[in-house]
CSV table of C-alpha atoms in Angstrom, one decimal:
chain,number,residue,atom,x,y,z
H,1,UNK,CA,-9.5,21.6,-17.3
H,2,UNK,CA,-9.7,21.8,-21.1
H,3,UNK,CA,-11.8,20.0,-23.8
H,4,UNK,CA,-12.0,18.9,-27.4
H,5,UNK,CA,-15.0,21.6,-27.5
H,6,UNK,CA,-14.2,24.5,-25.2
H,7,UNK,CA,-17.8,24.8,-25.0
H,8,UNK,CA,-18.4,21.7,-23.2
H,9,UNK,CA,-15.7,21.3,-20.4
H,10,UNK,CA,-14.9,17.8,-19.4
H,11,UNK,CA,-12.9,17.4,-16.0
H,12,UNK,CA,-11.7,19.6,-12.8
H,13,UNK,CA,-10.3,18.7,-9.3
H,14,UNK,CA,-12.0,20.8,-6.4
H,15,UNK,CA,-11.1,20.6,-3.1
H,16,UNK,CA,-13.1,21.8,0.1
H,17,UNK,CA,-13.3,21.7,3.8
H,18,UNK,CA,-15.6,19.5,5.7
H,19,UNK,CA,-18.5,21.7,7.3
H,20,UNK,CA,-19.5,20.0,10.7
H,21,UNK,CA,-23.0,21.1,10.3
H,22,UNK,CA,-25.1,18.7,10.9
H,23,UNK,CA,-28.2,20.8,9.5
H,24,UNK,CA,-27.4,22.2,6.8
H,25,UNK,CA,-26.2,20.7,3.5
H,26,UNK,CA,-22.8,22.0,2.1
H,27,UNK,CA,-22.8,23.3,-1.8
H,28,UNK,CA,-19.2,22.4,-3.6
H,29,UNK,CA,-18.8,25.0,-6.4
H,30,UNK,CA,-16.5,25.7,-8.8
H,31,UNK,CA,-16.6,22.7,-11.0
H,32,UNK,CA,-17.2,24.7,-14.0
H,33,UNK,CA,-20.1,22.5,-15.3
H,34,UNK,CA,-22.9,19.8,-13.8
H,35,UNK,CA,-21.0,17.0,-13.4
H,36,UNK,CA,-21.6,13.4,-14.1
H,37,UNK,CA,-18.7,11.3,-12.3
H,38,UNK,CA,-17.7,12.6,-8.6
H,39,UNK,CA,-15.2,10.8,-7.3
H,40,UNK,CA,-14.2,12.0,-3.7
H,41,UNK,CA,-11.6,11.0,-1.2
H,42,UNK,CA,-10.5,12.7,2.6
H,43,UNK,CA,-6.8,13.8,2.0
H,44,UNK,CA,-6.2,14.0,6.0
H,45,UNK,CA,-8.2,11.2,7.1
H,46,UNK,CA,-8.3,6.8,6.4
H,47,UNK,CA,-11.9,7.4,4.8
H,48,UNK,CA,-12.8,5.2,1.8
H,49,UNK,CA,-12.7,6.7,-1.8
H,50,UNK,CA,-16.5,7.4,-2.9
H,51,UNK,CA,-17.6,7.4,-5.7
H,52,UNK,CA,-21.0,8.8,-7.3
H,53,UNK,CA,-22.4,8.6,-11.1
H,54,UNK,CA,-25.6,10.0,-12.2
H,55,UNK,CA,-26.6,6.6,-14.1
H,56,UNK,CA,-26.9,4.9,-11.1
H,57,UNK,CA,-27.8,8.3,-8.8
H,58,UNK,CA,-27.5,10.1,-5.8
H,59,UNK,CA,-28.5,7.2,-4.0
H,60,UNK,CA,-25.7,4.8,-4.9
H,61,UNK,CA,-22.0,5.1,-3.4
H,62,UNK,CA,-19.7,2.8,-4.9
H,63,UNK,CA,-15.4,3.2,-3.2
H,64,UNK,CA,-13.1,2.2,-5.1
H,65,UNK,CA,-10.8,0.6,-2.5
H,66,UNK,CA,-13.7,-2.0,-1.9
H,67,UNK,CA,-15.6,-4.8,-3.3
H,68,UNK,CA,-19.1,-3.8,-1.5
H,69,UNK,CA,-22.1,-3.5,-3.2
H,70,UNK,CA,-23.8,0.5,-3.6
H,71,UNK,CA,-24.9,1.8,-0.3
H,72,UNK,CA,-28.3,3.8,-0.6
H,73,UNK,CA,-28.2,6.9,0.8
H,74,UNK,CA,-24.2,6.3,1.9
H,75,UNK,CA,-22.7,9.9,3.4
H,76,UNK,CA,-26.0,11.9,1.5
H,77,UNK,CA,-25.1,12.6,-1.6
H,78,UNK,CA,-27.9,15.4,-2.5
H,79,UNK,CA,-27.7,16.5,-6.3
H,80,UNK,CA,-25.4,17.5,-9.0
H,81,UNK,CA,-25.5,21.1,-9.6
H,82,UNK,CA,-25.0,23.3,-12.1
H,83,UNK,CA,-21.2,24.2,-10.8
H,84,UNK,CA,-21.0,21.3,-8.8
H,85,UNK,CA,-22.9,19.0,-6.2
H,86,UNK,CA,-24.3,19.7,-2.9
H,87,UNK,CA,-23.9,16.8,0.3
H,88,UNK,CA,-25.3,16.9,3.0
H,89,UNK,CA,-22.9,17.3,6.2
H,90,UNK,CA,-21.2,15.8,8.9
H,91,UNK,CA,-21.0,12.0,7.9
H,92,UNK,CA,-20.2,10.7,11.5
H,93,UNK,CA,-19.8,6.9,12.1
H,94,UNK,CA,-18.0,4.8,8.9
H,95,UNK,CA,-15.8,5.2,6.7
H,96,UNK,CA,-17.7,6.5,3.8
H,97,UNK,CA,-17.5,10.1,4.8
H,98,UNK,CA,-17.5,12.8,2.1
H,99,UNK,CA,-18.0,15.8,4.8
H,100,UNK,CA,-17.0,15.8,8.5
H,101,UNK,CA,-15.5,19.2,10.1
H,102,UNK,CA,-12.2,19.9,9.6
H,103,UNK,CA,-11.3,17.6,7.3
H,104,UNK,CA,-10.0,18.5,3.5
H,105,UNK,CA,-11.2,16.5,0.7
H,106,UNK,CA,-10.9,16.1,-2.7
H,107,UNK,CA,-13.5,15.8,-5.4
H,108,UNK,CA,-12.4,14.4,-9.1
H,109,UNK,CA,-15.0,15.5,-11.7
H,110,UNK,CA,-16.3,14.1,-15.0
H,111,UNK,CA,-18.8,15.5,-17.3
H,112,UNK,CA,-20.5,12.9,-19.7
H,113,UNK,CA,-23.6,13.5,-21.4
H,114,UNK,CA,-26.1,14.0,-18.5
H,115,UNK,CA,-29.2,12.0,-18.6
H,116,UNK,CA,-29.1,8.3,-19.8
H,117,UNK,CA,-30.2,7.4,-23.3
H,118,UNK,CA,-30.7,3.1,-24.2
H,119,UNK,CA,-28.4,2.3,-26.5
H,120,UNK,CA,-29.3,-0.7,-28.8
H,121,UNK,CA,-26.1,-1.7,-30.5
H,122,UNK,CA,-25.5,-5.2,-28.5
H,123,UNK,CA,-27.0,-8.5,-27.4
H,124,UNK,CA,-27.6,-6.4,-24.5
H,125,UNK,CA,-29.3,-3.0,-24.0
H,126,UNK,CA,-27.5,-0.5,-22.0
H,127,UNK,CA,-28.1,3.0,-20.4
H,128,UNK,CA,-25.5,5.5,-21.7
H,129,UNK,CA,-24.4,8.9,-21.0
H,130,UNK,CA,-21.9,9.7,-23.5
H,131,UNK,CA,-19.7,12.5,-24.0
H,132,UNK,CA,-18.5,12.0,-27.5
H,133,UNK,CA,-16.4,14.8,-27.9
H,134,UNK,CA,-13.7,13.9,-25.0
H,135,UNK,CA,-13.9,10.6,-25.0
H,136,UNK,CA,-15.4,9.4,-22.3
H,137,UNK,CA,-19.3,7.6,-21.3
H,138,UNK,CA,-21.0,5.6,-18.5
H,139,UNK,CA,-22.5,3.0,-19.1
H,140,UNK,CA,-25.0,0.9,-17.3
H,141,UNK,CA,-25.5,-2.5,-17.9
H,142,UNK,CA,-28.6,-5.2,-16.4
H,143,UNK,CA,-26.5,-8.6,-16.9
H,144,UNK,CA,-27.8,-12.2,-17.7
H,145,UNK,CA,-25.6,-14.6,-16.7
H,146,UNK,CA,-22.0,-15.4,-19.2
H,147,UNK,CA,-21.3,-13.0,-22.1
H,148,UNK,CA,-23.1,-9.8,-22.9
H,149,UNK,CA,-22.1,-7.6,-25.9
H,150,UNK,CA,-23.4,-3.8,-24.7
H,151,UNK,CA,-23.1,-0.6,-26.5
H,152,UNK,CA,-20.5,2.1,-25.2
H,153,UNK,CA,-22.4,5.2,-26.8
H,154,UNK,CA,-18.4,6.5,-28.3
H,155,UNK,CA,-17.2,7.1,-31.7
H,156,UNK,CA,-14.4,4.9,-31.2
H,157,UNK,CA,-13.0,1.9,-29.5
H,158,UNK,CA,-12.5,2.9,-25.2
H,159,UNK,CA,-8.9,2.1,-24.6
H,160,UNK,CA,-9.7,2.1,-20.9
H,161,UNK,CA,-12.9,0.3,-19.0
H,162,UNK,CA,-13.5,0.5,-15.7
H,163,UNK,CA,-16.2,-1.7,-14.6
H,164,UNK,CA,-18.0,-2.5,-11.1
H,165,UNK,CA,-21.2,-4.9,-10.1
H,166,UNK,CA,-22.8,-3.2,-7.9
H,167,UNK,CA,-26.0,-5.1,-6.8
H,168,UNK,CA,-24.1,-7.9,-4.2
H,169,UNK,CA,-21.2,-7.4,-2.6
H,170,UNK,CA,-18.0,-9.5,-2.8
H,171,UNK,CA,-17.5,-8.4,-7.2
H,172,UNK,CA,-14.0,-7.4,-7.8
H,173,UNK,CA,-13.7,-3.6,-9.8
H,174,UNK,CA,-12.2,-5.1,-13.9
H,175,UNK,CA,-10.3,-2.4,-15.7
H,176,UNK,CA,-9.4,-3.3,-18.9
H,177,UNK,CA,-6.3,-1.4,-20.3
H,178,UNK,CA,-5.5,-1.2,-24.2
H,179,UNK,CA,-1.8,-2.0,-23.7
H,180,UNK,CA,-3.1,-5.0,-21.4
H,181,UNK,CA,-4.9,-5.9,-23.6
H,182,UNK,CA,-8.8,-8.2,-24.2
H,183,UNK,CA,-9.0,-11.7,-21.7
H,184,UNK,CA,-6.8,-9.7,-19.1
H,185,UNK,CA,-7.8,-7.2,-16.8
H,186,UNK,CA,-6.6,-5.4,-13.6
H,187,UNK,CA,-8.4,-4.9,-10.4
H,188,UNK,CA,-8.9,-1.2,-9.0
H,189,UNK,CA,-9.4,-2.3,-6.2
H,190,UNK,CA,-6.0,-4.3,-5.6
H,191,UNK,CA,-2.7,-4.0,-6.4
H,192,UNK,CA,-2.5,-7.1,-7.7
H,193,UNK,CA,-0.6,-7.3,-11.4
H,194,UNK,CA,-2.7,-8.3,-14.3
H,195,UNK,CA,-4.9,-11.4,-14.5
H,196,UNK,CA,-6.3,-13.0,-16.8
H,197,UNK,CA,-8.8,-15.7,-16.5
H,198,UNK,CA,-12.8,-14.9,-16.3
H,199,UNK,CA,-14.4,-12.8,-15.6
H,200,UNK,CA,-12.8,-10.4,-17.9
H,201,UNK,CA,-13.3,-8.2,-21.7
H,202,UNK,CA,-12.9,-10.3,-24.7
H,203,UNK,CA,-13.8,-7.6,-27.3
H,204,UNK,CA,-13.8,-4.0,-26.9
H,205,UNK,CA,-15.3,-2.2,-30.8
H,206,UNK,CA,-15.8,1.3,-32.2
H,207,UNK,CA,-19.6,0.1,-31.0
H,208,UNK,CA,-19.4,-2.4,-28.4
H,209,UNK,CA,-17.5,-3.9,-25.4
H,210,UNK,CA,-18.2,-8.0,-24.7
H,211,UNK,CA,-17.7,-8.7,-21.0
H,212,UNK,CA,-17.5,-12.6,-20.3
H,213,UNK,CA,-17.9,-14.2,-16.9
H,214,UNK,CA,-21.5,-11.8,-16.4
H,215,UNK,CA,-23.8,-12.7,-13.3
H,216,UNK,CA,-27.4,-12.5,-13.6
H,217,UNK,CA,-28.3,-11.0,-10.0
H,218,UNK,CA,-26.0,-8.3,-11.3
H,219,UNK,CA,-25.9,-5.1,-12.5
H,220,UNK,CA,-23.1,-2.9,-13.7
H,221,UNK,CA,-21.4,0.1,-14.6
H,222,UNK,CA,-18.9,0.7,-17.0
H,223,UNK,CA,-16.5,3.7,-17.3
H,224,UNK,CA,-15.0,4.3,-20.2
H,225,UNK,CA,-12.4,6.2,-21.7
H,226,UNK,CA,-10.2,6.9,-25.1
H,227,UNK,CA,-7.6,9.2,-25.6
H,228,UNK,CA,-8.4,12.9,-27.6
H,229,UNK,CA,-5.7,15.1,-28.9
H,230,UNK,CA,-4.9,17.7,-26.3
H,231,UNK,CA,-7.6,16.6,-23.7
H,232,UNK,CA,-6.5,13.0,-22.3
H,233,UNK,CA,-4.0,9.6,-23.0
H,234,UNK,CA,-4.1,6.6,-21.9
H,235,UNK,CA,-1.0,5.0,-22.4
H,236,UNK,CA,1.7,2.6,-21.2
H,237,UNK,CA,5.5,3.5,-19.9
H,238,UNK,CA,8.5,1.5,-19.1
H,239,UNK,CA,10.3,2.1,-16.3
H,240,UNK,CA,13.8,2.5,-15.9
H,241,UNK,CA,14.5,2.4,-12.4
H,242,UNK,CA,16.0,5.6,-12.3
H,243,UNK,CA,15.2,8.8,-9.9
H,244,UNK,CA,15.5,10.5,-13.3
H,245,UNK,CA,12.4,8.4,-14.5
H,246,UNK,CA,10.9,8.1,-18.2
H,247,UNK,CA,9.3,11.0,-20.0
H,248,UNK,CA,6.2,10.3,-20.9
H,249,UNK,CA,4.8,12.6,-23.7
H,250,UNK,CA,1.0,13.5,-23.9
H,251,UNK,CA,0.9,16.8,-26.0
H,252,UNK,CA,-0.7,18.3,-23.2
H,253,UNK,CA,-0.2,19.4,-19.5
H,254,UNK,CA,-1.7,17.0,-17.1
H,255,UNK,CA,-3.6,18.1,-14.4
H,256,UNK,CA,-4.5,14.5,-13.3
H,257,UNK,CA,-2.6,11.3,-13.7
H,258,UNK,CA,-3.4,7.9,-12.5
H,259,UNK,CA,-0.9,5.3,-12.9
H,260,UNK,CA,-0.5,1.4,-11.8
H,261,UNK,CA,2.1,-1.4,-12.8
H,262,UNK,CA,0.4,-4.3,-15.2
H,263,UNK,CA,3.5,-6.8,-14.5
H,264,UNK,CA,4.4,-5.1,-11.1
H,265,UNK,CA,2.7,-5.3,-7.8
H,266,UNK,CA,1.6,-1.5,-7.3
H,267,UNK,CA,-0.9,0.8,-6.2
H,268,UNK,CA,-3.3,2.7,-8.3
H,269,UNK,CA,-1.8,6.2,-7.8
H,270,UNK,CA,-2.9,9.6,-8.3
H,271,UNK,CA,-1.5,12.3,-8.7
H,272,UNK,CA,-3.1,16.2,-9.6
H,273,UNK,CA,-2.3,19.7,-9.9
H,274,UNK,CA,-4.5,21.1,-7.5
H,275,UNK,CA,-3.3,18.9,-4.6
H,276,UNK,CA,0.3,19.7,-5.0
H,277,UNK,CA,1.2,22.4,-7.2
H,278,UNK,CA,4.8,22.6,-7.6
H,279,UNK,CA,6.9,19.8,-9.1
H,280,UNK,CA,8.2,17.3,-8.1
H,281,UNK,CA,4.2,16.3,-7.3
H,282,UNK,CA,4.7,14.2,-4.6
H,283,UNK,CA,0.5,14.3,-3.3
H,284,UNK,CA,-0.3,10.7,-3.8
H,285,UNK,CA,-3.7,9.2,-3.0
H,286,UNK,CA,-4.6,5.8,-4.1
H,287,UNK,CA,-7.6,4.2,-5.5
H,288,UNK,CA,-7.4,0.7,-4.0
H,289,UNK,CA,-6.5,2.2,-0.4
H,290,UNK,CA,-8.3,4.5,2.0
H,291,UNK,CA,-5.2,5.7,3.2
H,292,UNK,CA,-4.6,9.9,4.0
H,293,UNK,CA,-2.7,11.4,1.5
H,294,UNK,CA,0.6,10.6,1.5
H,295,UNK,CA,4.1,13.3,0.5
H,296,UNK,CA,6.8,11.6,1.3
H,297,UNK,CA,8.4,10.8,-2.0
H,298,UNK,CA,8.8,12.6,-4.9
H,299,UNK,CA,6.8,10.9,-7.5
H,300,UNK,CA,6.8,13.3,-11.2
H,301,UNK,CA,7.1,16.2,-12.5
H,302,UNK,CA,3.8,17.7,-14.5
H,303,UNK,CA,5.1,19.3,-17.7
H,304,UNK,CA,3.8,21.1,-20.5
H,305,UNK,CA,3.7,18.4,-22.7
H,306,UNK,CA,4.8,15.3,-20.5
H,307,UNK,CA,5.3,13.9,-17.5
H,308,UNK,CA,8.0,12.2,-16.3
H,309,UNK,CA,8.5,10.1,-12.9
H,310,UNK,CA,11.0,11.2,-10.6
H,311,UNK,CA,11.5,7.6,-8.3
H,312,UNK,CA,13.4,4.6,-8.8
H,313,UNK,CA,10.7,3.1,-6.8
H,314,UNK,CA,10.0,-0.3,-7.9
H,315,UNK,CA,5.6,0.1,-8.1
H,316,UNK,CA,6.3,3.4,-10.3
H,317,UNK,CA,9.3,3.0,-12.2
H,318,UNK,CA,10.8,-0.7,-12.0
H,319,UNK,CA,13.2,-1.3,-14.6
H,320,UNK,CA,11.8,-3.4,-17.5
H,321,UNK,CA,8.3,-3.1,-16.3
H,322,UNK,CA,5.5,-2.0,-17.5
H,323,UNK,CA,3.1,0.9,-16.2
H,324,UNK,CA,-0.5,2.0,-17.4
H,325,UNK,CA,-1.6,5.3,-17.5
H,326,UNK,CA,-4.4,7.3,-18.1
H,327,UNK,CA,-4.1,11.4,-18.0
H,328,UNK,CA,-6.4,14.6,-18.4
H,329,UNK,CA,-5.2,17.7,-19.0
């Protein structure tokens, strides 16, 4: 992982084994730093992606791949750690598992800005953990119903949002894309193209994002992102159609890249440089799926500065289309 600071890392992929002990809790190291946003998903197994923020806490498991509400206490998350988290093992019996024996997972890690702060500078006050320096916050919002204007705690505009209710069940995942642009948004949870009719973002500010279409027996979190020099992009590419795909420059190496057509029906895919370490990277897991990772296909080569798709598939690289990106080196 790098950073804006080097002092204060920002993101790392570690993967680990399933324990089978159904006694003792299982500590994942080697994060590099407490983290804030743990996103894990079973690379051999259908288990849901799982994802855990320390806004909403250790309690509260939100997948990616669903429209559920937060489970309490779903596959016991215990803490974030110093170098990483600790779960407790052996999470027999759904589809939320984040340990089970001899199964390989993956865990996706975000630093923000550790304990939440209010944050005053909407219509609406918000919790915020904010890591300035790379770009990225979560932000937690307690809705009334229609249009709230909340504070993202950044120093300037998030180019990316990605944005769950998470009190009832049945509430779509919004992202909202720069090059999708406001009154449009995508669903990580779908692979659906991009829509655009309520709910959705109608203003996104140096300050403040405006999300329309709000429920009041909702709450929600936000994650948001902006690019930083030498640390993460998000972007837009258009495909060509072509096993010799676009280039797509980043003044960085990626070690993570998440991609997903706006005007073409296509997973979320994910790609990183821990899973598959040789190029052509070809370790794709998806956020709107709870499929096993899948290496069948060649998808892109990670380069120093780029990366560059290496399908002619149409849901990565359809000629004339356009494909959203966001990457971390």
């Amino acid at each position: 992982f790098r950073s804006a600071d080097e002092d204060e890392p920002f993101f790392n992929t570690v993967l680990y084994t399933g324990s089978g002990d159904t006694t003792n809790g299982q500590s994942i190291t080697g994060v590099g730093f407490e983290p804030d946003l743990v996103w894990i998903k079973s690379r051999n197994d259908s288990y849901n992606n799982v994802i855990y923020d320390s806004i909403k806490g250790v309690n509260s498991a939100i997948s990616s791949n669903l429209t559920d509400a937060a489970w309490a206490n779903r596959n016991r998350f215990e803490s974030f750690d110093l170098d990483g988290f600790t779960i407790e093992a052996d999470n027999s019996g759904d589809l939320w598992k984040i340990d089970r024996e001899n199964t390989n997972f993956v865990a996706w890690c975000w630093k923000a800005g550790g304990a939440a702060v209010s944050n005053t500078d909407g219509s609406t006050n918000s919790q915020v953990s904010a890591n300035v320096a790379n770009g990225f916050s979560i932000v937690k919002t307690a809705s009334t119903s229609g249009s709230i204007t909340f504070g993202h705690g950044l120093d300037s505009a998030p180019e990316m949002i990605i944005n769950k209710g998470y009190v009832s069940g049945g509430w779509n995942w919004l992202v909202y894309h720069k090059d999708v642009g406001t009154g449009k948004y995508l669903q990580l949870n779908s692979a659906a193209t991009t829509l655009s009719y309520s709910p959705s973002f109608s203003s996104v500010t140096s300050t403040t994002i405006t999300h329309e279409g709000s429920l009041s027996s909702q709450s929600y979190v936000n994650y948001c992102f902006h690019s930083v020099a030498g640390v993460s992009k998000v972007g837009s590419y258009t495909g060509n159609g072509n096993t010799n795909g676009p280039v797509v420059p980043l003044g960085f190496e990626p070690a993570w890249v998440m991609i997903k057509g706006a005007n073409e029906a296509s997973d979320w895919i994910i790609i990183d440089n821990k899973r598959d370490t040789t190029n052509p990277n070809s370790a794709r897991l998806d956020a709107n799926g709870n499929g096993a990772e899948y290496n069948g296909e060649d998808i892109m080569d990670l380069d120093s500065t780029s990366f560059q798709l290496k399908t002619s598939s149409a849901s990565k690289n359809a000629s004339g289309k356009t494909f959203i990106y966001y990457a971390i080196a």
